[in-house]
Coordinates of C-alpha atoms in Angstrom, one line a residue:
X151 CA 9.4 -31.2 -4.1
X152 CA 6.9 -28.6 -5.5
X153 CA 7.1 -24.9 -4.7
X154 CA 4.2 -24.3 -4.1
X155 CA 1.8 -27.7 -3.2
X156 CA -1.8 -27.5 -4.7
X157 CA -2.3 -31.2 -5.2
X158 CA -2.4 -31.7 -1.0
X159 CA -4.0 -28.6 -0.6
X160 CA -6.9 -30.2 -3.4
X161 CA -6.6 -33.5 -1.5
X162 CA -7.5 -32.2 1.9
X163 CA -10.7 -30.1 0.0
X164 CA -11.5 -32.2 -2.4
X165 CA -14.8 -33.2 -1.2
X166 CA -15.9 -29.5 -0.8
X167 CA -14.7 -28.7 -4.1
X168 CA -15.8 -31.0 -6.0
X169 CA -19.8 -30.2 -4.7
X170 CA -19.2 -26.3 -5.2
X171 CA -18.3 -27.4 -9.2
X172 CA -20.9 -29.6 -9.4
X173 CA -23.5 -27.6 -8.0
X174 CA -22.4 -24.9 -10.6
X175 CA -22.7 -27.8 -13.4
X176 CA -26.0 -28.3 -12.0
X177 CA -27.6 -25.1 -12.0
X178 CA -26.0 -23.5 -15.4
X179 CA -25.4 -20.3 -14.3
X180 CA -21.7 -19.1 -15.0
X181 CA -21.4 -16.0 -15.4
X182 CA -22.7 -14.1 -12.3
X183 CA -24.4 -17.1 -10.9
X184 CA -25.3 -17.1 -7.1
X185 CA -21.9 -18.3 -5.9
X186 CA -20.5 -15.3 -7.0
X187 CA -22.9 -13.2 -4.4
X188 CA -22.0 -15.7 -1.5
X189 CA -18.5 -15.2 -2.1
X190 CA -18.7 -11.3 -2.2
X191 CA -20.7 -11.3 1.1
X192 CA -18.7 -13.4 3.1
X193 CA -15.3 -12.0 1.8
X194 CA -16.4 -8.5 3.0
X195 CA -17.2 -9.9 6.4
X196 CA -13.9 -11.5 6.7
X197 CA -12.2 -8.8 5.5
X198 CA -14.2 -6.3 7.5
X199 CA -15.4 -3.7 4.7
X200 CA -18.4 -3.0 3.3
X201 CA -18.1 -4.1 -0.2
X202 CA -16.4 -6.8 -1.5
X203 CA -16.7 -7.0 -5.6
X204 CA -15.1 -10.0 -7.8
X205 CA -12.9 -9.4 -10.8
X206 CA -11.8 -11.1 -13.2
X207 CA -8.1 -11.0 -11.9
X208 CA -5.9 -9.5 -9.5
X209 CA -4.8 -7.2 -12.6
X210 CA -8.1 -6.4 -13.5
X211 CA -8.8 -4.9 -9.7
X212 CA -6.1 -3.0 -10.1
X213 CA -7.4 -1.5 -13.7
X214 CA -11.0 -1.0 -12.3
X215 CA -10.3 0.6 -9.0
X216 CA -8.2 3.0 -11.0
X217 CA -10.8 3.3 -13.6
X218 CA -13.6 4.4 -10.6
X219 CA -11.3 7.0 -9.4
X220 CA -11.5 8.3 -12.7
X221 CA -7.7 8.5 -13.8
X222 CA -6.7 10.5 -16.7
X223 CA -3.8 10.6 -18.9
X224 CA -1.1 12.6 -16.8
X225 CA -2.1 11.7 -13.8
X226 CA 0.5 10.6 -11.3
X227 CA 0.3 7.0 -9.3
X228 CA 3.2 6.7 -6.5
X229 CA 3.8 3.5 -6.2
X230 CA 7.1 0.7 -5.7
X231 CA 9.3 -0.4 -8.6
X232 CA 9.5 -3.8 -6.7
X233 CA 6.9 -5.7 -8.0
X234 CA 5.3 -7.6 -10.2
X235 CA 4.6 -5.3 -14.2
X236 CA 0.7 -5.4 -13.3
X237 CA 1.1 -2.7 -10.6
X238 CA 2.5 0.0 -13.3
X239 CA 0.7 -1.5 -16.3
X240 CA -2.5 -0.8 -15.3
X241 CA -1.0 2.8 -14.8
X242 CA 0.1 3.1 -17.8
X243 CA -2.6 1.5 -20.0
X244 CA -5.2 4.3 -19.0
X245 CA -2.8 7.0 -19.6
X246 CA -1.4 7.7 -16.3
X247 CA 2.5 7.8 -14.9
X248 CA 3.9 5.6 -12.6
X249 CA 5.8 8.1 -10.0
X250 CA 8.3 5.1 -8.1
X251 CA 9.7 5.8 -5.1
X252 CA 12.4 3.4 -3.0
X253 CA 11.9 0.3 -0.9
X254 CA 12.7 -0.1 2.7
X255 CA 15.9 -2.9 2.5
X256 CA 14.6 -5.0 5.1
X257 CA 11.4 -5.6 4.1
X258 CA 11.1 -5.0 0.5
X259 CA 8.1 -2.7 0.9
X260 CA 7.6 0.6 -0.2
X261 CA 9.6 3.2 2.0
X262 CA 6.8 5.4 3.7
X263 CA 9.0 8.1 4.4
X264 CA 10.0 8.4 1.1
X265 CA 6.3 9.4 -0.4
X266 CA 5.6 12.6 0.7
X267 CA 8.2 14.2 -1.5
X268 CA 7.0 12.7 -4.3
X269 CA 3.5 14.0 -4.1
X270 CA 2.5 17.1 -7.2
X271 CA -0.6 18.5 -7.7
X272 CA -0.8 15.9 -10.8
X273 CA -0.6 12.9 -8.3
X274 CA -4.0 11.1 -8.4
X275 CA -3.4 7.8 -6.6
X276 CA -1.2 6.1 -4.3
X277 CA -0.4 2.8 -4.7
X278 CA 1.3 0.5 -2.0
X279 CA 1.3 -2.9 -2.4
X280 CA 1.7 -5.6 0.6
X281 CA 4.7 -7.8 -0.6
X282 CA 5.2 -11.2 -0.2
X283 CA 2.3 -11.6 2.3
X284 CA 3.4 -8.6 4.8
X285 CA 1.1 -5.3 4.7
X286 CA 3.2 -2.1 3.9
X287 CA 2.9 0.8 6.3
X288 CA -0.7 2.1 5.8
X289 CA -1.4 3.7 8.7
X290 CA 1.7 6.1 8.2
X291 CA 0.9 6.2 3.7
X292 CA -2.7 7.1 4.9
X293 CA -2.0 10.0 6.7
X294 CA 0.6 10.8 4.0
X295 CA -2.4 11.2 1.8
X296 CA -4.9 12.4 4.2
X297 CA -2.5 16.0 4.7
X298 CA -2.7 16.3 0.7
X299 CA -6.3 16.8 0.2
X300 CA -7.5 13.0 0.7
X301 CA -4.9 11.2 -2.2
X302 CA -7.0 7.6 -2.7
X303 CA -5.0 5.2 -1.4
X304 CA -5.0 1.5 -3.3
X305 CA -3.3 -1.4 -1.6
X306 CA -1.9 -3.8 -4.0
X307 CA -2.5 -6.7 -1.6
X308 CA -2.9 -9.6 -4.6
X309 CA 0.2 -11.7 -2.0
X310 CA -1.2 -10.2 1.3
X311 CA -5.0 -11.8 1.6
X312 CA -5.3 -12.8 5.5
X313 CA -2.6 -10.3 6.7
X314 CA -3.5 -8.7 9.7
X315 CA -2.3 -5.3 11.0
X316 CA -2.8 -3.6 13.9
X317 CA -0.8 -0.1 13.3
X318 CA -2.5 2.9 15.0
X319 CA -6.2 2.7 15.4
X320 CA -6.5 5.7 12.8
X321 CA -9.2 3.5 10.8
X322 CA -9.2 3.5 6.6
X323 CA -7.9 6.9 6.2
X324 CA -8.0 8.8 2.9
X325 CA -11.4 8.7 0.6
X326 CA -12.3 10.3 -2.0
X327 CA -11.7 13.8 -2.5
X328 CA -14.4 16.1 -1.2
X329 CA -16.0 13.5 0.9
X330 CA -17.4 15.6 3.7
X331 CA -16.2 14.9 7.4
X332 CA -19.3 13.6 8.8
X333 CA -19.3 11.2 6.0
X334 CA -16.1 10.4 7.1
X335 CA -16.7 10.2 11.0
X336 CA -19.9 7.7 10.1
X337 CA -17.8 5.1 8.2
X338 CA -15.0 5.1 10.9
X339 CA -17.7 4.5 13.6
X340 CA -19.0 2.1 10.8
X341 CA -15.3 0.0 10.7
X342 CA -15.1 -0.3 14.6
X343 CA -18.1 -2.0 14.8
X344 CA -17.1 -4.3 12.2
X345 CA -13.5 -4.5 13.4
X346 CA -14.7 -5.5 16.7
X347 CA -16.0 -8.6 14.9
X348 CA -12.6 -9.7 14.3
X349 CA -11.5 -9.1 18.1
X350 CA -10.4 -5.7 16.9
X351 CA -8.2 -7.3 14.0
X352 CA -8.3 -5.0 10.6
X353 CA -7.0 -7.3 7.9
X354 CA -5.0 -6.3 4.7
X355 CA -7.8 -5.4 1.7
X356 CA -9.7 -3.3 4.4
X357 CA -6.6 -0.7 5.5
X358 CA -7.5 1.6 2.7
X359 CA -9.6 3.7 -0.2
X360 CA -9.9 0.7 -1.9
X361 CA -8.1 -3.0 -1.5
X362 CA -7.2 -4.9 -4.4
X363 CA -6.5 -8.9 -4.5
X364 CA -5.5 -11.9 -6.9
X365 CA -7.0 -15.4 -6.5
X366 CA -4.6 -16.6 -8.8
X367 CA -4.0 -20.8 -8.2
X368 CA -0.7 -19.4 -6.0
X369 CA -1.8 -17.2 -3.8
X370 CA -2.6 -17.3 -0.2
X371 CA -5.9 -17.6 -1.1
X372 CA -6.4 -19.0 -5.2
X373 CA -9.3 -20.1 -7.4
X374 CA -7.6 -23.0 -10.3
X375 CA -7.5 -19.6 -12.9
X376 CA -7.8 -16.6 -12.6
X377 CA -10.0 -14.0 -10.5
X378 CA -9.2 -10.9 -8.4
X379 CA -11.6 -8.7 -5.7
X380 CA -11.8 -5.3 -4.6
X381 CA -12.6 -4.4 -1.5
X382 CA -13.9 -1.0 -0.3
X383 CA -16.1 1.1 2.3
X384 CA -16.9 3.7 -0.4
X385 CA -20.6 3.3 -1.7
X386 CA -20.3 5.2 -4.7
X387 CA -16.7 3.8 -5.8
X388 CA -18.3 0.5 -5.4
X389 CA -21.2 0.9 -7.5
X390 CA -18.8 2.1 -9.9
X391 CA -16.2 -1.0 -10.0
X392 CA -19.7 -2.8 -10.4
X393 CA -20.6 -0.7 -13.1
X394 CA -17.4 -1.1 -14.8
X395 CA -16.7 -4.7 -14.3
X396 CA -19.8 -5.3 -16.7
X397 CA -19.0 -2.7 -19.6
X398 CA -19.9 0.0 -17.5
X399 CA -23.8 -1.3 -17.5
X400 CA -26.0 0.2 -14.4
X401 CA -28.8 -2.1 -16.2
X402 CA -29.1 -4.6 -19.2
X403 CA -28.0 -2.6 -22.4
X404 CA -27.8 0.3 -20.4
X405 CA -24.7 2.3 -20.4
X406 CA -23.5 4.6 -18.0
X407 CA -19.9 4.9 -17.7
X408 CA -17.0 2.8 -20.2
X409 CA -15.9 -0.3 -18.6
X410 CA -14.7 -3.5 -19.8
X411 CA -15.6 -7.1 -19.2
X412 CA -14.1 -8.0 -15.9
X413 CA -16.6 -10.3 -14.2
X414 CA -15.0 -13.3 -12.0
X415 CA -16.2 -16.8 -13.7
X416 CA -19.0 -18.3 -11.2
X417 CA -16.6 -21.6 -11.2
X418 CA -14.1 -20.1 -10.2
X419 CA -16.0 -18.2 -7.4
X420 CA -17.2 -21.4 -6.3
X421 CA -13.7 -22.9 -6.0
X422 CA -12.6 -20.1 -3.7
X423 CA -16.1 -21.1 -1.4
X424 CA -14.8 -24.0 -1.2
X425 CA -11.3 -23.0 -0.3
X426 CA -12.4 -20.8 2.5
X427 CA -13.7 -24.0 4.8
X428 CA -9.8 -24.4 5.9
X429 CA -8.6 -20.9 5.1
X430 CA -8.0 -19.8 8.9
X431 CA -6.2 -22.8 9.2
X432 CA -4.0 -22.8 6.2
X433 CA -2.8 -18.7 7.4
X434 CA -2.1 -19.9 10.6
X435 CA 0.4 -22.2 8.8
X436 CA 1.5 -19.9 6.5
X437 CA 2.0 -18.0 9.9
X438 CA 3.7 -21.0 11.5
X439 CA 5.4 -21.9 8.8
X440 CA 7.4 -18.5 8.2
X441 CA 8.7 -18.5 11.7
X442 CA 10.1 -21.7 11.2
X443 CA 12.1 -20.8 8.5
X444 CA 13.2 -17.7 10.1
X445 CA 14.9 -19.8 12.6
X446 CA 16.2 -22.6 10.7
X447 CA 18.1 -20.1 8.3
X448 CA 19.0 -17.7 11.6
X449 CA 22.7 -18.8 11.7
X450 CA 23.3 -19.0 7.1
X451 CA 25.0 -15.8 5.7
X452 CA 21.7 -14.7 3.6
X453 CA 19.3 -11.7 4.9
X454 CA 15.9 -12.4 6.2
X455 CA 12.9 -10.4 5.5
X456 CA 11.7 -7.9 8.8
X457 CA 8.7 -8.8 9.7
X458 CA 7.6 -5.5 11.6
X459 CA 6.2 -6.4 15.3
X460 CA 2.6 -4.4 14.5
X461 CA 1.6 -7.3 11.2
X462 CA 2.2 -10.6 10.5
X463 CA 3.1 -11.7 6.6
X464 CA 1.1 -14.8 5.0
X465 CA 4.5 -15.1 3.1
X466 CA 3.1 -15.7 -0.1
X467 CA 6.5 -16.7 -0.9
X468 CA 8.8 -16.9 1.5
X469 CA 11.9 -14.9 0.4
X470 CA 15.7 -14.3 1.3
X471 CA 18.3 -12.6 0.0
X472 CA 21.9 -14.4 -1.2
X473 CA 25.1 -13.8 -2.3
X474 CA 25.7 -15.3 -5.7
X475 CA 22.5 -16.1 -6.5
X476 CA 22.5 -17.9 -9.6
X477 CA 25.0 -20.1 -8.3
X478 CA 23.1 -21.0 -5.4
X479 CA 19.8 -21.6 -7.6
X480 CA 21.9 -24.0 -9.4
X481 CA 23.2 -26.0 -6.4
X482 CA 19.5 -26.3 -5.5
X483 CA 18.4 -27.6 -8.5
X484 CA 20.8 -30.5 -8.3
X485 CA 19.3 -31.0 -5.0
X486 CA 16.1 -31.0 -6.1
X487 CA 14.9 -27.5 -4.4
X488 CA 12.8 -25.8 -7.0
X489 CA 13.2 -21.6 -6.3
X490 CA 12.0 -18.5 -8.3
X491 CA 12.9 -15.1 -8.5
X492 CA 10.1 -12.5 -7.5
X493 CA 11.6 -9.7 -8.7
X494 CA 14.8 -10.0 -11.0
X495 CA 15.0 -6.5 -12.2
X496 CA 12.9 -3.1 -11.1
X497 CA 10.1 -1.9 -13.1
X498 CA 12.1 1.5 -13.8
X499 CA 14.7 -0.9 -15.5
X500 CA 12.6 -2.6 -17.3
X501 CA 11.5 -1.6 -21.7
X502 CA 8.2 -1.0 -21.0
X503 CA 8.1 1.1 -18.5
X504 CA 11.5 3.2 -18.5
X505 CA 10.3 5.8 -20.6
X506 CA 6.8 6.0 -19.0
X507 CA 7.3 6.7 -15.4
X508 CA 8.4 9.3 -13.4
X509 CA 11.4 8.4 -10.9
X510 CA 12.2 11.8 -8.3
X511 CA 14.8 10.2 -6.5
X512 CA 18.0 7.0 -7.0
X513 CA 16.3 4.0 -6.1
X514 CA 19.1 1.9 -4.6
X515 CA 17.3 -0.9 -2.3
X516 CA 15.1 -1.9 -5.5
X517 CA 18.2 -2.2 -7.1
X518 CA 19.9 -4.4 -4.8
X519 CA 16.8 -6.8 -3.9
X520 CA 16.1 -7.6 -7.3
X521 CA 20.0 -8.5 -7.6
X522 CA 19.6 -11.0 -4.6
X523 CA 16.0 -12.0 -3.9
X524 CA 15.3 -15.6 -3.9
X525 CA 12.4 -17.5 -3.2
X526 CA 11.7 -20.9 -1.3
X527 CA 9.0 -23.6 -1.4
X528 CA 5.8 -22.5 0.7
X529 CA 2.2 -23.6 1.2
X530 CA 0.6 -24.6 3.7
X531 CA 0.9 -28.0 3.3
X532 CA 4.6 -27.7 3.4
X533 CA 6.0 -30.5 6.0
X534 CA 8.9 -29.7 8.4
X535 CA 10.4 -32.7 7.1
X536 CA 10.2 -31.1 3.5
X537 CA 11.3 -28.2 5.3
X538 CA 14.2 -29.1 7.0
X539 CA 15.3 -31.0 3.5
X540 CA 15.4 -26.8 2.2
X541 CA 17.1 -25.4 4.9
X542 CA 19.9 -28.2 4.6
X543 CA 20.5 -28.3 1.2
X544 CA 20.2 -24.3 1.2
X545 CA 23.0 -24.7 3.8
X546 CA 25.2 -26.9 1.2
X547 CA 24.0 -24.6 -1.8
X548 CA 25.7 -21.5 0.1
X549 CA 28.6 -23.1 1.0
X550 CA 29.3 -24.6 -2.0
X551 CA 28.4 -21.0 -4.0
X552 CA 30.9 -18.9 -1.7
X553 CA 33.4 -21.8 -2.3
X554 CA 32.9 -21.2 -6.3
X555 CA 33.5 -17.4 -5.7
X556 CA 36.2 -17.2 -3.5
X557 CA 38.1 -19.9 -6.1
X558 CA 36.9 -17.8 -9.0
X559 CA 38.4 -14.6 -7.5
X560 CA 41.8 -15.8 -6.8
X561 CA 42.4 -17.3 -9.9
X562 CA 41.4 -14.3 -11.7
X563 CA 44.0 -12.4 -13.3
X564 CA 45.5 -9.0 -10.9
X565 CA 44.7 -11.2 -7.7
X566 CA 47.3 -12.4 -5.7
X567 CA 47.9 -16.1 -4.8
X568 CA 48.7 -16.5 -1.5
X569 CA 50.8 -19.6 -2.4
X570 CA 52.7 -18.4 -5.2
X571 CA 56.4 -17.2 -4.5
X572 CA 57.6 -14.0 -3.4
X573 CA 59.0 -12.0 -6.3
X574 CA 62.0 -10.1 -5.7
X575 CA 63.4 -7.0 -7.0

């Protein structure tokens, strides 16, 4: 069984697929060939923004939408420690500190209430990012920043692409500082009118200052490489991530700001054209799909994500929390149920970054997810009957793990064995 199923998903799209390659083969153009344009266009209208502008990767959004706000070495980024290293690595590479507050236990996202007091007059950025496929709390993060002068807000959403969110109807928040209030007043009229395109629906990518996302093959919505997007109602910070992306060039040769070269590959744009034809579908089974397994695995001794009743989660990955983990990833493996780990150990905990961030406060829930987090085979081509095959031998795997422990523990020396005979004085 795979973990993640591309070849079906390829199968189903193959016809479309193969005529967006070709037609790239065809016309030569691959770097910044037409593809890329129709994919910017209509990924802004599904998202609901403004702008849409491809990357080279879901890292690379992450670098450049930093890089337009202008971070400087000191500057502070609040952000998660549970997540994958890009989040803080981009952070860190242009100088800046990663400032990481807690998670909420239940959902594994960054804690809202737990930002605020994190905020100095150093912090520059904050950084939530939409875990596993479920959007973190933006409406409350954005007021958060909105008291504090207008603090950009970027949502790492590179696992959350087709999330929706309803939250309060409070629109995108925080932009840049100094943005005037009629500016601001004109692009929240702007976003209800697109909003009402989508029956009112704002989408994860559009929730925000800027949106950041990852087409990597895995994701809810992947290329067969690499290649990212950021999304934005900003004018200027988007003519700046466009800047950027090609070594800061406004023209040919022509130089305006440092950048690097973080153009999406026209192939790869094409792919993800292709992709989109069955896209709606393939959420709605993501969608489906989740619920499912929330059910099945209702009654096993694990913990089950919160999915709060204002969003929905793509589920990325669809992940649990267990007791004795690596036993029960063993017992899995022998019943051929591939799993992965996403995240075995914090970012504060980890070489490259201990020394390099700022943590204000314990941060216990990152702590305990990352020793019990497990994830389970998901796609959208996933079949119950492949499903019901996890959720059973999950079912032997815990049994069998608890078992293990409980036999381990009474044989170890200082316990007490029930059957062993009294001693007397």
């Amino acid at each position: 069984m795979p973990f993640i199923d591309l070849k079906s998903q390829y199968a189903a799209l193959k016809t479309s697929i193969d005529a967006r390659i070709q037609a790239v083969l065809d016309h030569g153009q691959y770097i910044m060939g037409p593809e890329v344009q129709e994919l910017e266009q209509q990924l802004a209208a599904y998202v609901g923004v403004k702008h849409c502008i491809t990357v080279a990767s879901g890292t690379e959004a992450l670098l450049i939408a930093l890089m337009a706000l202008d971070l400087q070495p000191g500057d502070e980024v609040i952000t998660t420690p549970f997540t994958f290293a890009a989040t803080a690595e981009v952070i860190v590479l242009l100088g800046g500190v990663p400032v990481f507050v807690d998670i909420e236990p239940d959902t594994c996202n960054i804690d809202a209430r737990l930002i605020e007091a994190a905020i100095t007059d150093r912090t520059r950025a904050i950084m939530p990012v939409s875990l596993y496929g479920q959007v973190a709390d933006m409406d409350a993060i954005n007021a958060i920043a909105a008291r504090h002068g207008g603090i950009p807000v970027i949502e790492d959403a590179a696992q959350s692409f087709g999330a929706s969110y309803r939250g309060a109807e409070g629109g995108t928040a925080s932009g840049p500082a100094g943005e005037n209030a009629d500016e601001r007043a004109d692009e929240r009229a702007d976003e209800r009118a697109r909003r009402e395109g989508h029956g009112g629906v704002r989408r994860s990518c559009g929730l925000s200052t800027w949106g950041a996302t990852s087409f990597f093959p895995s994701k809810p919505l992947g290329c067969y490489g690499d290649g990212g997007a950021l999304f934005t109602n900003d004018d200027t910070l988007a003519q700046a991530a466009r800047e950027i992306r090609v070594h800061g060039q406004s023209q040919r040769y022509t130089h305006t700001r440092v950048g690097v070269g973080g153009r999406m590959d026209t192939l790869q744009c094409a792919i993800v054209l292709g992709k989109l034809e069955r896209f709606d579908w393939e959420v709605q089974q993501r969608l489906s799909l989740g619920d499912r397994y929330q059910q099945l695995l209702a009654d096993l001794p694990l913990q089950r994500l919160a999915v709060r009743p204002d969003r929905d989660c793509v589920w990325a990955q669809f992940t649990v929390q267990v007791a004795h983990r690596e036993a029960v990833i063993q017992n899995l493996k022998a019943a051929g149920i591939p799993t992965a780990i996403h995240y075995p150990r914090p970012l504060h905990r980890q070489a490259a970054y201990a020394d390099r961030c700022r943590v204000p406060a314990p941060l216990p829930h990152a702590d305990a997810a990352a020793a019990q987090v497990m994830s389970l085979p998901m796609s959208p081509d996933l079949t119950h009957a492949q499903q019901d095959q996890v959720v059973a031998a999950l079912r032997d795997a815990l049994r069998d793990a608890q078992a293990t422990a409980a036999s381990a523990a009474a044989t170890a020396p200082g316990s007490v064995n029930a059957n062993a005979p009294a001693r007397t004085a």
